[in-house]
Amino acid sequence: MQKKTVFLLQDTKEQNEQLAKCFLGNSDFEVVGQATDGISGISMITEKKPNYVIAEIILSGYDGISVIERVKEQKIKTKFLILSAFCREEIVAKAYSAGAKYFMAKPYNFSILLERMKDIDAEREETFKSTISCAPKIHNISLEEKISKIFINVGIPPHIKGYSFLREGVKMAVEDPKIINSITKKLYPMIGEKYSTSSSKVERAIRHAIEVAWNRGRIDNINNILGVRAYVGSEKPTNGEFIALVADKMLLERV
């Protein structure tokens, strides 16, 4: 099987080379070019038309979001993943709106980044299959994007650990709604195993992420997104309640 091509667009040569070393010997992806500024990046992406671009937000010339917009204007079907230390929620939202497929905060875990790239590849295959069969389906990456947008809108910042743990928990609850009844025995341990951490740390990180959202006073946003007036004032849900509410919204959108 032919390898998918990857273009690196980080803000320093060192960061590009560090990423390139991670891809060495990979059977699925190969790096075909690098740049450290938006202007050169657009020119080389236009020329090489890679399958993937791993871009930073902060770049000279054009920033990462502008690069996405200008490449999309040229109808080039490159998939953008943002890998950045700049994680303000409004910037993350703009990146998704511009067309980014995934946003990962630095410092990053390369194995997770690689897994997300494979998810995007799997989405393309599933989209092709569902087009043939006409079977409606929520694909992994689109589900992930929807969950991420909800978290950003309610004020959960993407750079904290609980963000990733919560997103994984919601995905698991969408795939198997009964898991909410076994949150301590199944959901936390499964997330912990995936991220090489303990169940107790998963529970604390998720609780902290929810507390961050509530402390920012985004109650109206939360109620509007969930479609019900679920919470008022300082009242906040348990981890299980919040995961179940977001998962229910995702399941309703399948219909």
CSV table of C-alpha atoms in Angstrom, one decimal, residues 36-240:
chain,number,residue,atom,x,y,z
A,36,THR,CA,9.0,27.2,8.9
A,37,ASP,CA,7.0,30.1,7.5
A,38,GLY,CA,3.5,30.5,6.0
A,39,ILE,CA,4.5,31.9,2.7
A,40,SER,CA,7.0,29.1,1.8
A,41,GLY,CA,4.5,26.6,3.3
A,42,ILE,CA,1.7,27.6,1.0
A,43,SER,CA,4.0,27.5,-2.0
A,44,MET,CA,5.4,24.1,-1.2
A,45,ILE,CA,2.0,22.6,-0.2
A,46,THR,CA,0.6,23.8,-3.5
A,47,GLU,CA,3.5,22.2,-5.4
A,48,LYS,CA,3.6,18.9,-3.5
A,49,LYS,CA,-0.1,18.5,-2.7
A,50,PRO,CA,0.6,16.3,0.4
A,51,ASN,CA,-2.1,14.2,2.0
A,52,TYR,CA,-1.4,15.8,5.4
A,53,VAL,CA,0.0,19.0,6.8
A,54,ILE,CA,1.1,19.3,10.4
A,55,ALA,CA,1.0,23.0,11.0
A,56,GLU,CA,1.8,25.4,13.9
A,57,ILE,CA,-0.6,28.4,14.5
A,58,ILE,CA,2.2,30.9,15.1
A,59,LEU,CA,4.2,31.3,11.8
A,60,SER,CA,5.8,34.2,10.1
A,61,GLY,CA,4.4,35.5,6.8
A,62,TYR,CA,1.0,33.8,7.2
A,63,ASP,CA,-0.2,32.1,10.4
A,64,GLY,CA,-1.4,28.5,10.4
A,65,ILE,CA,-5.1,29.4,10.0
A,66,SER,CA,-4.3,31.7,7.0
A,67,VAL,CA,-2.3,28.8,5.4
A,68,ILE,CA,-5.3,26.5,5.8
A,69,GLU,CA,-7.7,29.1,4.2
A,70,ARG,CA,-5.4,29.8,1.3
A,71,VAL,CA,-4.7,26.2,0.5
A,72,LYS,CA,-8.5,25.4,0.7
A,73,GLU,CA,-9.2,28.3,-1.7
A,74,GLN,CA,-7.0,26.4,-4.3
A,75,LYS,CA,-9.2,23.3,-3.9
A,76,ILE,CA,-6.3,21.2,-2.7
A,77,LYS,CA,-7.5,18.3,-0.7
A,78,THR,CA,-4.8,18.4,1.9
A,79,LYS,CA,-5.8,17.5,5.5
A,80,PHE,CA,-4.5,19.9,8.2
A,81,LEU,CA,-3.6,18.9,11.7
A,82,ILE,CA,-2.7,21.7,14.1
A,83,LEU,CA,0.2,21.0,16.5
A,84,SER,CA,0.7,24.2,18.6
A,85,ALA,CA,1.6,25.6,22.0
A,86,PHE,CA,-0.9,28.4,21.3
A,87,CYS,CA,-4.2,26.9,22.7
A,88,ARG,CA,-6.6,29.8,23.4
A,89,GLU,CA,-10.0,28.4,22.8
A,90,GLU,CA,-11.1,31.0,20.3
A,91,ILE,CA,-8.0,30.2,18.2
A,92,VAL,CA,-8.8,26.5,18.4
A,93,ALA,CA,-12.4,27.2,17.2
A,94,LYS,CA,-11.1,29.3,14.3
A,95,ALA,CA,-8.7,26.5,13.3
A,96,TYR,CA,-11.6,24.0,13.1
A,97,SER,CA,-13.8,26.5,11.3
A,98,ALA,CA,-11.0,27.1,8.7
A,99,GLY,CA,-10.9,23.3,8.0
A,100,ALA,CA,-8.4,21.8,10.4
A,101,LYS,CA,-9.2,18.1,11.1
A,102,TYR,CA,-7.5,17.9,14.5
A,103,PHE,CA,-5.8,20.2,17.1
A,104,MET,CA,-3.2,18.9,19.5
A,105,ALA,CA,-1.5,21.0,22.2
A,106,LYS,CA,2.3,20.9,22.7
A,107,PRO,CA,4.0,19.1,24.4
A,108,TYR,CA,2.6,16.3,22.3
A,109,ASN,CA,2.5,12.5,22.3
A,110,PHE,CA,3.5,11.3,18.8
A,111,SER,CA,1.7,8.0,19.2
A,112,ILE,CA,-1.5,9.8,19.8
A,113,LEU,CA,-0.9,12.2,16.9
A,114,LEU,CA,-0.2,9.2,14.6
A,115,GLU,CA,-3.4,7.5,15.9
A,116,ARG,CA,-5.5,10.6,15.0
A,117,MET,CA,-4.0,10.6,11.5
A,118,LYS,CA,-5.0,7.0,11.1
A,119,ASP,CA,-8.5,7.9,12.4
A,120,ILE,CA,-8.7,10.5,9.6
A,121,ASP,CA,-7.6,7.9,7.1
A,122,ALA,CA,-10.2,5.5,8.4
A,123,GLU,CA,-12.9,8.2,8.0
A,124,ARG,CA,-12.1,8.6,4.4
A,125,GLU,CA,-12.5,4.8,3.8
A,126,GLU,CA,-15.8,4.7,5.8
A,127,THR,CA,-17.1,7.7,4.0
A,128,PHE,CA,-16.5,5.9,0.7
A,129,LYS,CA,-18.2,2.7,1.9
A,130,SER,CA,-21.2,4.6,3.4
A,131,THR,CA,-21.6,6.4,0.1
A,132,ILE,CA,-21.9,3.1,-1.7
A,133,SER,CA,-24.3,1.5,0.9
A,134,CYS,CA,-26.2,4.8,1.7
A,135,ALA,CA,-25.9,3.8,5.4
A,136,PRO,CA,-25.9,6.8,7.7
A,137,LYS,CA,-23.0,6.8,10.2
A,138,ILE,CA,-21.1,9.2,12.5
A,139,HIS,CA,-17.4,8.7,11.6
A,140,ASN,CA,-14.8,8.8,14.3
A,141,ILE,CA,-13.1,12.1,13.3
A,142,SER,CA,-16.3,14.0,12.7
A,143,LEU,CA,-17.6,12.9,16.1
A,144,GLU,CA,-14.4,14.0,17.6
A,145,GLU,CA,-14.6,17.4,16.0
A,146,LYS,CA,-18.2,17.9,17.3
A,147,ILE,CA,-17.2,16.9,20.8
A,148,SER,CA,-14.1,19.3,20.6
A,149,LYS,CA,-16.3,22.2,19.5
A,150,ILE,CA,-18.7,21.6,22.4
A,151,PHE,CA,-15.9,21.6,24.9
A,152,ILE,CA,-14.3,24.8,23.5
A,153,ASN,CA,-17.7,26.6,23.5
A,154,VAL,CA,-18.4,25.6,27.1
A,155,GLY,CA,-14.9,26.8,28.2
A,156,ILE,CA,-12.9,23.6,28.6
A,157,PRO,CA,-9.4,24.5,27.3
A,158,PRO,CA,-7.7,21.9,25.1
A,159,HIS,CA,-4.3,21.9,26.8
A,160,ILE,CA,-5.5,20.4,30.1
A,161,LYS,CA,-5.5,16.6,30.5
A,162,GLY,CA,-9.2,16.4,31.4
A,163,TYR,CA,-10.1,17.7,27.9
A,164,SER,CA,-8.7,14.6,26.2
A,165,PHE,CA,-10.0,12.2,28.9
A,166,LEU,CA,-13.5,13.8,28.6
A,167,ARG,CA,-13.5,13.5,24.8
A,168,GLU,CA,-12.5,9.9,25.0
A,169,GLY,CA,-15.2,9.2,27.6
A,170,VAL,CA,-17.9,10.8,25.4
A,171,LYS,CA,-16.8,8.8,22.4
A,172,MET,CA,-17.0,5.6,24.5
A,173,ALA,CA,-20.4,6.5,25.7
A,174,VAL,CA,-21.6,7.1,22.2
A,175,GLU,CA,-20.4,3.7,21.1
A,176,ASP,CA,-21.7,2.0,24.2
A,177,PRO,CA,-24.2,4.0,26.2
A,178,LYS,CA,-24.4,1.3,28.9
A,179,ILE,CA,-20.8,2.2,29.9
A,180,ILE,CA,-22.1,5.2,31.8
A,181,ASN,CA,-23.4,2.7,34.4
A,182,SER,CA,-19.9,1.4,34.9
A,183,ILE,CA,-18.0,4.6,34.9
A,184,THR,CA,-15.6,3.6,37.7
A,185,LYS,CA,-15.2,0.0,36.8
A,186,LYS,CA,-14.9,0.3,33.0
A,187,LEU,CA,-14.8,3.9,31.6
A,188,TYR,CA,-12.0,5.3,33.8
A,189,PRO,CA,-9.8,2.2,33.6
A,190,MET,CA,-10.2,2.1,29.8
A,191,ILE,CA,-9.2,5.7,29.4
A,192,GLY,CA,-6.4,5.3,31.8
A,193,GLU,CA,-5.0,2.3,29.9
A,194,LYS,CA,-5.1,4.3,26.6
A,195,TYR,CA,-3.3,7.2,28.1
A,196,SER,CA,-1.0,5.2,30.4
A,197,THR,CA,-2.3,6.6,33.6
A,198,SER,CA,-4.4,5.6,36.6
A,199,SER,CA,-8.2,5.6,36.9
A,200,SER,CA,-8.0,8.0,39.8
A,201,LYS,CA,-6.0,10.5,37.8
A,202,VAL,CA,-8.5,10.2,35.0
A,203,GLU,CA,-11.4,10.9,37.4
A,204,ARG,CA,-9.6,13.9,38.9
A,205,ALA,CA,-8.6,15.4,35.6
A,206,ILE,CA,-12.2,15.1,34.2
A,207,ARG,CA,-13.6,16.7,37.3
A,208,HIS,CA,-11.1,19.5,37.1
A,209,ALA,CA,-12.0,20.1,33.4
A,210,ILE,CA,-15.7,20.4,34.3
A,211,GLU,CA,-14.9,22.7,37.2
A,212,VAL,CA,-12.9,25.0,34.9
A,213,ALA,CA,-15.9,25.4,32.6
A,214,TRP,CA,-18.2,26.2,35.5
A,215,ASN,CA,-15.8,28.6,37.0
A,216,ARG,CA,-15.7,30.5,33.7
A,217,GLY,CA,-19.5,31.1,34.1
A,218,ARG,CA,-20.5,29.6,30.8
A,219,ILE,CA,-23.7,28.1,32.1
A,220,ASP,CA,-25.9,29.7,29.4
A,221,ASN,CA,-23.6,28.3,26.7
A,222,ILE,CA,-23.8,24.9,28.2
A,223,ASN,CA,-27.6,25.0,28.5
A,224,ASN,CA,-27.9,26.3,24.9
A,225,ILE,CA,-25.6,23.6,23.5
A,226,LEU,CA,-27.3,20.8,25.3
A,227,GLY,CA,-30.7,22.1,24.3
A,228,VAL,CA,-32.1,22.0,27.8
A,229,ARG,CA,-31.8,24.2,30.9
A,230,ALA,CA,-29.8,21.6,32.7
A,231,TYR,CA,-27.9,23.7,35.2
A,232,VAL,CA,-28.3,27.0,37.0
A,233,GLY,CA,-25.9,29.1,39.1
A,234,SER,CA,-23.0,27.3,40.6
A,235,GLU,CA,-24.6,23.9,40.2
A,236,LYS,CA,-22.4,21.5,38.2
A,237,PRO,CA,-22.9,17.9,37.0
A,238,THR,CA,-20.9,14.9,38.1
A,239,ASN,CA,-18.4,13.5,35.6
A,240,GLY,CA,-20.9,10.8,34.6
